Amino acid sequence: MPKKILLVEDEKHIARFVELELQHEGYSVAVAFEGREGLTLASSQDFDVLLLDVMLPGINGIEICRRVRAHSNVPIILLTARDAVMDRVAGLDAGADDYIVKPFAIEELLARIRTILRRVTPEEKKGVTLEFRDIAIDIAAYEVYVQGKKLDLTKTEYDLLKLLVEHKNKVCTRELILTSVWGYDTDIETNVVDVYIRHLRTKLPGDMNAFIETVRGVGYVMRE
């Protein structure tokens, strides 16, 4: 069954071009040209990836992202303007997994979609569990439990926590995290890592946020 992608883009010539390219790659594509329509589709149907333009009539892409994140962990890629740094930061804070800057090469967008889909369906052995203190990561189920209670994480937050646990007691540089979690040669700024570390610390209960230590000027580490 082909993967389903929702594209929300108000510039119709761009939307049509991206739609045709995605269909050529074998994806099933739904298109919305307005924010409210996009939010309705995202909330009422199951998609494998959402592509959201930030600047949309009705409801902007960041608000759609925020509302979708309230009930779904579907991977979200934002389409942003080159000079809209604050939009990119706001989108990541709202729960987006990735962003791509306009104008973009369609090959780069397709590569990012493939990467994010690989992260959603990891080819790993069933029954493998990673543990760190009171944290247990069920790799087969793609789930994280803290003291037996399931932790609600986005795909990117999950991948980041898994990386840190796999490298426990070893410092992960921001560059290593970008390469390992995003999975390609990326032009994303390293401060994106700091945004997601903040997300993780917020979601870890009680004083467990201190499990993730900052190594100034280098990166992050989880020590036993």
PDB file of C-alpha atoms in Angstrom, residues 27-224:
ATOM      1  CA  TYR A  27       3.033   8.127  -2.969  1.00  0.00           C
ATOM      2  CA  SER A  28      -0.685   8.720  -2.508  1.00  0.00           C
ATOM      3  CA  VAL A  29      -1.154  12.496  -2.190  1.00  0.00           C
ATOM      4  CA  ALA A  30      -3.913  14.699  -0.818  1.00  0.00           C
ATOM      5  CA  VAL A  31      -3.624  18.457  -1.373  1.00  0.00           C
ATOM      6  CA  ALA A  32      -5.151  21.392   0.492  1.00  0.00           C
ATOM      7  CA  PHE A  33      -4.672  25.046  -0.458  1.00  0.00           C
ATOM      8  CA  GLU A  34      -5.918  26.615   2.782  1.00  0.00           C
ATOM      9  CA  GLY A  35      -5.061  26.114   6.432  1.00  0.00           C
ATOM     10  CA  ARG A  36      -8.471  25.133   7.774  1.00  0.00           C
ATOM     11  CA  GLU A  37      -8.989  22.609   4.997  1.00  0.00           C
ATOM     12  CA  GLY A  38      -5.555  21.166   5.706  1.00  0.00           C
ATOM     13  CA  LEU A  39      -6.257  20.879   9.426  1.00  0.00           C
ATOM     14  CA  THR A  40      -9.573  19.138   8.728  1.00  0.00           C
ATOM     15  CA  LEU A  41      -7.885  16.580   6.482  1.00  0.00           C
ATOM     16  CA  ALA A  42      -5.006  16.026   8.918  1.00  0.00           C
ATOM     17  CA  SER A  43      -7.462  15.489  11.786  1.00  0.00           C
ATOM     18  CA  SER A  44      -9.927  13.253   9.961  1.00  0.00           C
ATOM     19  CA  GLN A  45      -7.648  10.972   7.911  1.00  0.00           C
ATOM     20  CA  ASP A  46      -4.522   8.912   8.546  1.00  0.00           C
ATOM     21  CA  PHE A  47      -1.387  10.140   6.777  1.00  0.00           C
ATOM     22  CA  ASP A  48       2.191   8.927   6.901  1.00  0.00           C
ATOM     23  CA  VAL A  49       3.721  12.410   6.442  1.00  0.00           C
ATOM     24  CA  LEU A  50       2.391  15.988   6.536  1.00  0.00           C
ATOM     25  CA  LEU A  51       4.030  18.689   4.388  1.00  0.00           C
ATOM     26  CA  LEU A  52       2.921  22.071   5.707  1.00  0.00           C
ATOM     27  CA  ASP A  53       3.692  25.457   4.216  1.00  0.00           C
ATOM     28  CA  VAL A  54       4.144  27.955   7.038  1.00  0.00           C
ATOM     29  CA  MET A  55       2.418  30.903   5.343  1.00  0.00           C
ATOM     30  CA  LEU A  56      -1.157  29.794   4.686  1.00  0.00           C
ATOM     31  CA  PRO A  57      -4.517  31.592   4.563  1.00  0.00           C
ATOM     32  CA  GLY A  58      -6.925  30.750   7.380  1.00  0.00           C
ATOM     33  CA  ILE A  59      -4.597  28.924   9.773  1.00  0.00           C
ATOM     34  CA  ASN A  60      -0.845  28.973   9.280  1.00  0.00           C
ATOM     35  CA  GLY A  61       1.277  25.844   9.122  1.00  0.00           C
ATOM     36  CA  ILE A  62       2.734  26.286  12.600  1.00  0.00           C
ATOM     37  CA  GLU A  63      -0.732  26.388  14.173  1.00  0.00           C
ATOM     38  CA  ILE A  64      -1.772  23.311  12.177  1.00  0.00           C
ATOM     39  CA  CYS A  65       1.341  21.566  13.470  1.00  0.00           C
ATOM     40  CA  ARG A  66       0.541  22.526  17.059  1.00  0.00           C
ATOM     41  CA  ARG A  67      -3.048  21.299  16.821  1.00  0.00           C
ATOM     42  CA  VAL A  68      -2.107  18.039  15.118  1.00  0.00           C
ATOM     43  CA  ARG A  69       0.543  17.369  17.746  1.00  0.00           C
ATOM     44  CA  ALA A  70      -2.155  17.479  20.434  1.00  0.00           C
ATOM     45  CA  HIS A  71      -3.466  14.135  19.192  1.00  0.00           C
ATOM     46  CA  SER A  72      -0.961  12.634  16.729  1.00  0.00           C
ATOM     47  CA  ASN A  73       2.736  11.870  16.308  1.00  0.00           C
ATOM     48  CA  VAL A  74       2.577  11.813  12.493  1.00  0.00           C
ATOM     49  CA  PRO A  75       5.859  13.095  10.996  1.00  0.00           C
ATOM     50  CA  ILE A  76       5.616  16.754   9.958  1.00  0.00           C
ATOM     51  CA  ILE A  77       7.901  18.636   7.568  1.00  0.00           C
ATOM     52  CA  LEU A  78       7.507  22.415   7.313  1.00  0.00           C
ATOM     53  CA  LEU A  79       8.058  24.377   4.102  1.00  0.00           C
ATOM     54  CA  THR A  80       9.544  27.725   5.123  1.00  0.00           C
ATOM     55  CA  ALA A  81      10.868  30.910   3.534  1.00  0.00           C
ATOM     56  CA  ARG A  82      14.644  31.291   3.435  1.00  0.00           C
ATOM     57  CA  ASP A  83      14.759  34.304   5.769  1.00  0.00           C
ATOM     58  CA  ALA A  84      12.058  33.122   8.197  1.00  0.00           C
ATOM     59  CA  VAL A  85      14.366  31.884  10.972  1.00  0.00           C
ATOM     60  CA  MET A  86      11.822  32.570  13.716  1.00  0.00           C
ATOM     61  CA  ASP A  87       9.177  30.618  11.784  1.00  0.00           C
ATOM     62  CA  ARG A  88      11.493  27.612  11.706  1.00  0.00           C
ATOM     63  CA  VAL A  89      12.187  27.851  15.429  1.00  0.00           C
ATOM     64  CA  ALA A  90       8.477  28.297  16.201  1.00  0.00           C
ATOM     65  CA  GLY A  91       7.644  25.311  14.009  1.00  0.00           C
ATOM     66  CA  LEU A  92      10.133  23.080  15.800  1.00  0.00           C
ATOM     67  CA  ASP A  93       8.796  24.272  19.133  1.00  0.00           C
ATOM     68  CA  ALA A  94       5.299  23.358  17.917  1.00  0.00           C
ATOM     69  CA  GLY A  95       6.458  19.799  17.252  1.00  0.00           C
ATOM     70  CA  ALA A  96       7.595  19.703  13.619  1.00  0.00           C
ATOM     71  CA  ASP A  97      10.132  16.970  12.865  1.00  0.00           C
ATOM     72  CA  ASP A  98      11.948  18.772  10.078  1.00  0.00           C
ATOM     73  CA  TYR A  99      11.841  21.763   7.753  1.00  0.00           C
ATOM     74  CA  ILE A 100      12.982  22.539   4.240  1.00  0.00           C
ATOM     75  CA  VAL A 101      13.698  26.040   2.972  1.00  0.00           C
ATOM     76  CA  LYS A 102      12.076  27.452  -0.165  1.00  0.00           C
ATOM     77  CA  PRO A 103      13.038  27.375  -2.944  1.00  0.00           C
ATOM     78  CA  PHE A 104      14.079  23.735  -2.631  1.00  0.00           C
ATOM     79  CA  ALA A 105      15.151  21.031  -5.059  1.00  0.00           C
ATOM     80  CA  ILE A 106      12.500  18.334  -5.332  1.00  0.00           C
ATOM     81  CA  GLU A 107      15.237  15.709  -4.923  1.00  0.00           C
ATOM     82  CA  GLU A 108      16.028  17.101  -1.469  1.00  0.00           C
ATOM     83  CA  LEU A 109      12.384  17.031  -0.415  1.00  0.00           C
ATOM     84  CA  LEU A 110      12.029  13.428  -1.611  1.00  0.00           C
ATOM     85  CA  ALA A 111      15.195  12.464   0.291  1.00  0.00           C
ATOM     86  CA  ARG A 112      13.861  13.996   3.491  1.00  0.00           C
ATOM     87  CA  ILE A 113      10.551  12.178   3.111  1.00  0.00           C
ATOM     88  CA  ARG A 114      12.351   8.861   2.594  1.00  0.00           C
ATOM     89  CA  THR A 115      14.501   9.514   5.644  1.00  0.00           C
ATOM     90  CA  ILE A 116      11.603  10.378   7.896  1.00  0.00           C
ATOM     91  CA  LEU A 117       9.661   7.305   6.752  1.00  0.00           C
ATOM     92  CA  ARG A 118      12.646   5.073   7.521  1.00  0.00           C
ATOM     93  CA  ARG A 119      12.712   6.498  11.029  1.00  0.00           C
ATOM     94  CA  VAL A 120       9.014   5.766  11.498  1.00  0.00           C
ATOM     95  CA  THR A 121       9.412   2.128  10.406  1.00  0.00           C
ATOM     96  CA  PRO A 122      12.803   1.047  11.746  1.00  0.00           C
ATOM     97  CA  GLU A 123      14.127  -2.312  10.602  1.00  0.00           C
ATOM     98  CA  GLU A 124      15.195  -3.548  14.007  1.00  0.00           C
ATOM     99  CA  LYS A 125      14.812  -6.826  15.856  1.00  0.00           C
ATOM    100  CA  LYS A 126      11.668  -7.461  17.826  1.00  0.00           C
ATOM    101  CA  GLY A 127      11.912  -7.688  21.576  1.00  0.00           C
ATOM    102  CA  VAL A 128      14.982  -5.450  21.925  1.00  0.00           C
ATOM    103  CA  THR A 129      14.763  -3.034  24.835  1.00  0.00           C
ATOM    104  CA  LEU A 130      17.213  -0.289  25.729  1.00  0.00           C
ATOM    105  CA  GLU A 131      17.312   0.755  29.377  1.00  0.00           C
ATOM    106  CA  PHE A 132      18.711   3.723  31.248  1.00  0.00           C
ATOM    107  CA  ARG A 133      17.853   4.148  34.920  1.00  0.00           C
ATOM    108  CA  ASP A 134      14.020   4.273  34.999  1.00  0.00           C
ATOM    109  CA  ILE A 135      13.723   4.695  31.220  1.00  0.00           C
ATOM    110  CA  ALA A 136      12.934   1.718  28.967  1.00  0.00           C
ATOM    111  CA  ILE A 137      12.857   1.988  25.175  1.00  0.00           C
ATOM    112  CA  ASP A 138      10.888  -0.726  23.372  1.00  0.00           C
ATOM    113  CA  ILE A 139      12.502  -0.664  19.923  1.00  0.00           C
ATOM    114  CA  ALA A 140      10.008  -3.010  18.242  1.00  0.00           C
ATOM    115  CA  ALA A 141       7.029  -0.954  19.443  1.00  0.00           C
ATOM    116  CA  TYR A 142       8.842   2.379  18.974  1.00  0.00           C
ATOM    117  CA  GLU A 143       7.732   3.352  22.481  1.00  0.00           C
ATOM    118  CA  VAL A 144       9.354   4.781  25.611  1.00  0.00           C
ATOM    119  CA  TYR A 145       8.328   3.985  29.184  1.00  0.00           C
ATOM    120  CA  VAL A 146       9.352   5.803  32.344  1.00  0.00           C
ATOM    121  CA  GLN A 147       8.740   3.850  35.555  1.00  0.00           C
ATOM    122  CA  GLY A 148       6.296   1.709  33.578  1.00  0.00           C
ATOM    123  CA  LYS A 149       4.297   4.638  32.237  1.00  0.00           C
ATOM    124  CA  LYS A 150       4.321   5.347  28.495  1.00  0.00           C
ATOM    125  CA  LEU A 151       5.975   8.614  27.498  1.00  0.00           C
ATOM    126  CA  ASP A 152       4.326  10.541  24.652  1.00  0.00           C
ATOM    127  CA  LEU A 153       7.124  11.521  22.253  1.00  0.00           C
ATOM    128  CA  THR A 154       7.255  12.629  18.640  1.00  0.00           C
ATOM    129  CA  LYS A 155       9.364  10.550  16.238  1.00  0.00           C
ATOM    130  CA  THR A 156      12.247  13.017  16.405  1.00  0.00           C
ATOM    131  CA  GLU A 157      12.164  13.166  20.203  1.00  0.00           C
ATOM    132  CA  TYR A 158      12.167   9.360  20.295  1.00  0.00           C
ATOM    133  CA  ASP A 159      15.138   9.114  17.941  1.00  0.00           C
ATOM    134  CA  LEU A 160      17.071  11.687  19.957  1.00  0.00           C
ATOM    135  CA  LEU A 161      16.437   9.938  23.285  1.00  0.00           C
ATOM    136  CA  LYS A 162      17.317   6.562  21.763  1.00  0.00           C
ATOM    137  CA  LEU A 163      20.594   7.943  20.430  1.00  0.00           C
ATOM    138  CA  LEU A 164      21.561   9.375  23.808  1.00  0.00           C
ATOM    139  CA  VAL A 165      20.732   6.114  25.592  1.00  0.00           C
ATOM    140  CA  GLU A 166      22.648   4.058  23.013  1.00  0.00           C
ATOM    141  CA  HIS A 167      25.655   6.333  23.653  1.00  0.00           C
ATOM    142  CA  LYS A 168      25.225   6.571  27.429  1.00  0.00           C
ATOM    143  CA  ASN A 169      28.321   7.839  29.234  1.00  0.00           C
ATOM    144  CA  LYS A 170      29.660   9.169  25.914  1.00  0.00           C
ATOM    145  CA  VAL A 171      29.234  12.777  24.846  1.00  0.00           C
ATOM    146  CA  CYS A 172      27.188  13.205  21.648  1.00  0.00           C
ATOM    147  CA  THR A 173      28.203  16.311  19.757  1.00  0.00           C
ATOM    148  CA  ARG A 174      25.531  18.440  18.111  1.00  0.00           C
ATOM    149  CA  GLU A 175      26.949  17.471  14.734  1.00  0.00           C
ATOM    150  CA  LEU A 176      26.687  13.753  15.549  1.00  0.00           C
ATOM    151  CA  ILE A 177      23.110  14.218  16.722  1.00  0.00           C
ATOM    152  CA  LEU A 178      22.135  16.073  13.539  1.00  0.00           C
ATOM    153  CA  THR A 179      23.676  13.388  11.333  1.00  0.00           C
ATOM    154  CA  SER A 180      22.251  10.464  13.324  1.00  0.00           C
ATOM    155  CA  VAL A 181      18.746  11.774  14.014  1.00  0.00           C
ATOM    156  CA  TRP A 182      18.050  13.667  10.794  1.00  0.00           C
ATOM    157  CA  GLY A 183      19.996  11.145   8.761  1.00  0.00           C
ATOM    158  CA  TYR A 184      21.469  13.140   5.886  1.00  0.00           C
ATOM    159  CA  ASP A 185      23.799  15.996   5.039  1.00  0.00           C
ATOM    160  CA  THR A 186      21.648  18.780   6.374  1.00  0.00           C
ATOM    161  CA  ASP A 187      21.750  22.548   6.368  1.00  0.00           C
ATOM    162  CA  ILE A 188      19.681  22.643   9.567  1.00  0.00           C
ATOM    163  CA  GLU A 189      21.336  24.772  12.234  1.00  0.00           C
ATOM    164  CA  THR A 190      22.820  22.974  15.241  1.00  0.00           C
ATOM    165  CA  ASN A 191      20.576  25.004  17.576  1.00  0.00           C
ATOM    166  CA  VAL A 192      17.734  22.744  16.409  1.00  0.00           C
ATOM    167  CA  VAL A 193      19.345  20.089  18.619  1.00  0.00           C
ATOM    168  CA  ASP A 194      19.016  22.411  21.613  1.00  0.00           C
ATOM    169  CA  VAL A 195      15.319  22.900  20.821  1.00  0.00           C
ATOM    170  CA  TYR A 196      14.681  19.156  20.888  1.00  0.00           C
ATOM    171  CA  ILE A 197      16.772  18.605  24.008  1.00  0.00           C
ATOM    172  CA  ARG A 198      14.503  21.171  25.673  1.00  0.00           C
ATOM    173  CA  HIS A 199      11.460  19.245  24.432  1.00  0.00           C
ATOM    174  CA  LEU A 200      12.818  16.020  25.923  1.00  0.00           C
ATOM    175  CA  ARG A 201      13.685  17.585  29.259  1.00  0.00           C
ATOM    176  CA  THR A 202      10.194  19.035  29.476  1.00  0.00           C
ATOM    177  CA  LYS A 203       8.580  15.644  28.871  1.00  0.00           C
ATOM    178  CA  LEU A 204      10.748  13.647  31.272  1.00  0.00           C
ATOM    179  CA  PRO A 205       8.936  13.603  34.645  1.00  0.00           C
ATOM    180  CA  GLY A 206      10.219  15.108  37.871  1.00  0.00           C
ATOM    181  CA  ASP A 207      13.961  15.539  38.186  1.00  0.00           C
ATOM    182  CA  MET A 208      14.644  13.110  35.331  1.00  0.00           C
ATOM    183  CA  ASN A 209      15.266  16.065  33.005  1.00  0.00           C
ATOM    184  CA  ALA A 210      18.642  16.252  34.764  1.00  0.00           C
ATOM    185  CA  PHE A 211      19.500  12.876  33.209  1.00  0.00           C
ATOM    186  CA  ILE A 212      20.426  14.794  30.044  1.00  0.00           C
ATOM    187  CA  GLU A 213      23.572  16.736  30.855  1.00  0.00           C
ATOM    188  CA  THR A 214      24.866  19.651  28.783  1.00  0.00           C
ATOM    189  CA  VAL A 215      28.548  19.625  27.884  1.00  0.00           C
ATOM    190  CA  ARG A 216      29.115  23.274  27.086  1.00  0.00           C
ATOM    191  CA  GLY A 217      30.383  23.983  23.603  1.00  0.00           C
ATOM    192  CA  VAL A 218      30.205  20.298  22.645  1.00  0.00           C
ATOM    193  CA  GLY A 219      26.850  18.548  23.039  1.00  0.00           C
ATOM    194  CA  TYR A 220      24.941  16.293  25.431  1.00  0.00           C
ATOM    195  CA  VAL A 221      25.377  13.100  27.429  1.00  0.00           C
ATOM    196  CA  MET A 222      23.348  10.763  29.645  1.00  0.00           C
ATOM    197  CA  ARG A 223      25.519   9.309  32.410  1.00  0.00           C
ATOM    198  CA  GLU A 224      24.757   6.351  34.630  1.00  0.00           C
TER     199      GLU A 224
END
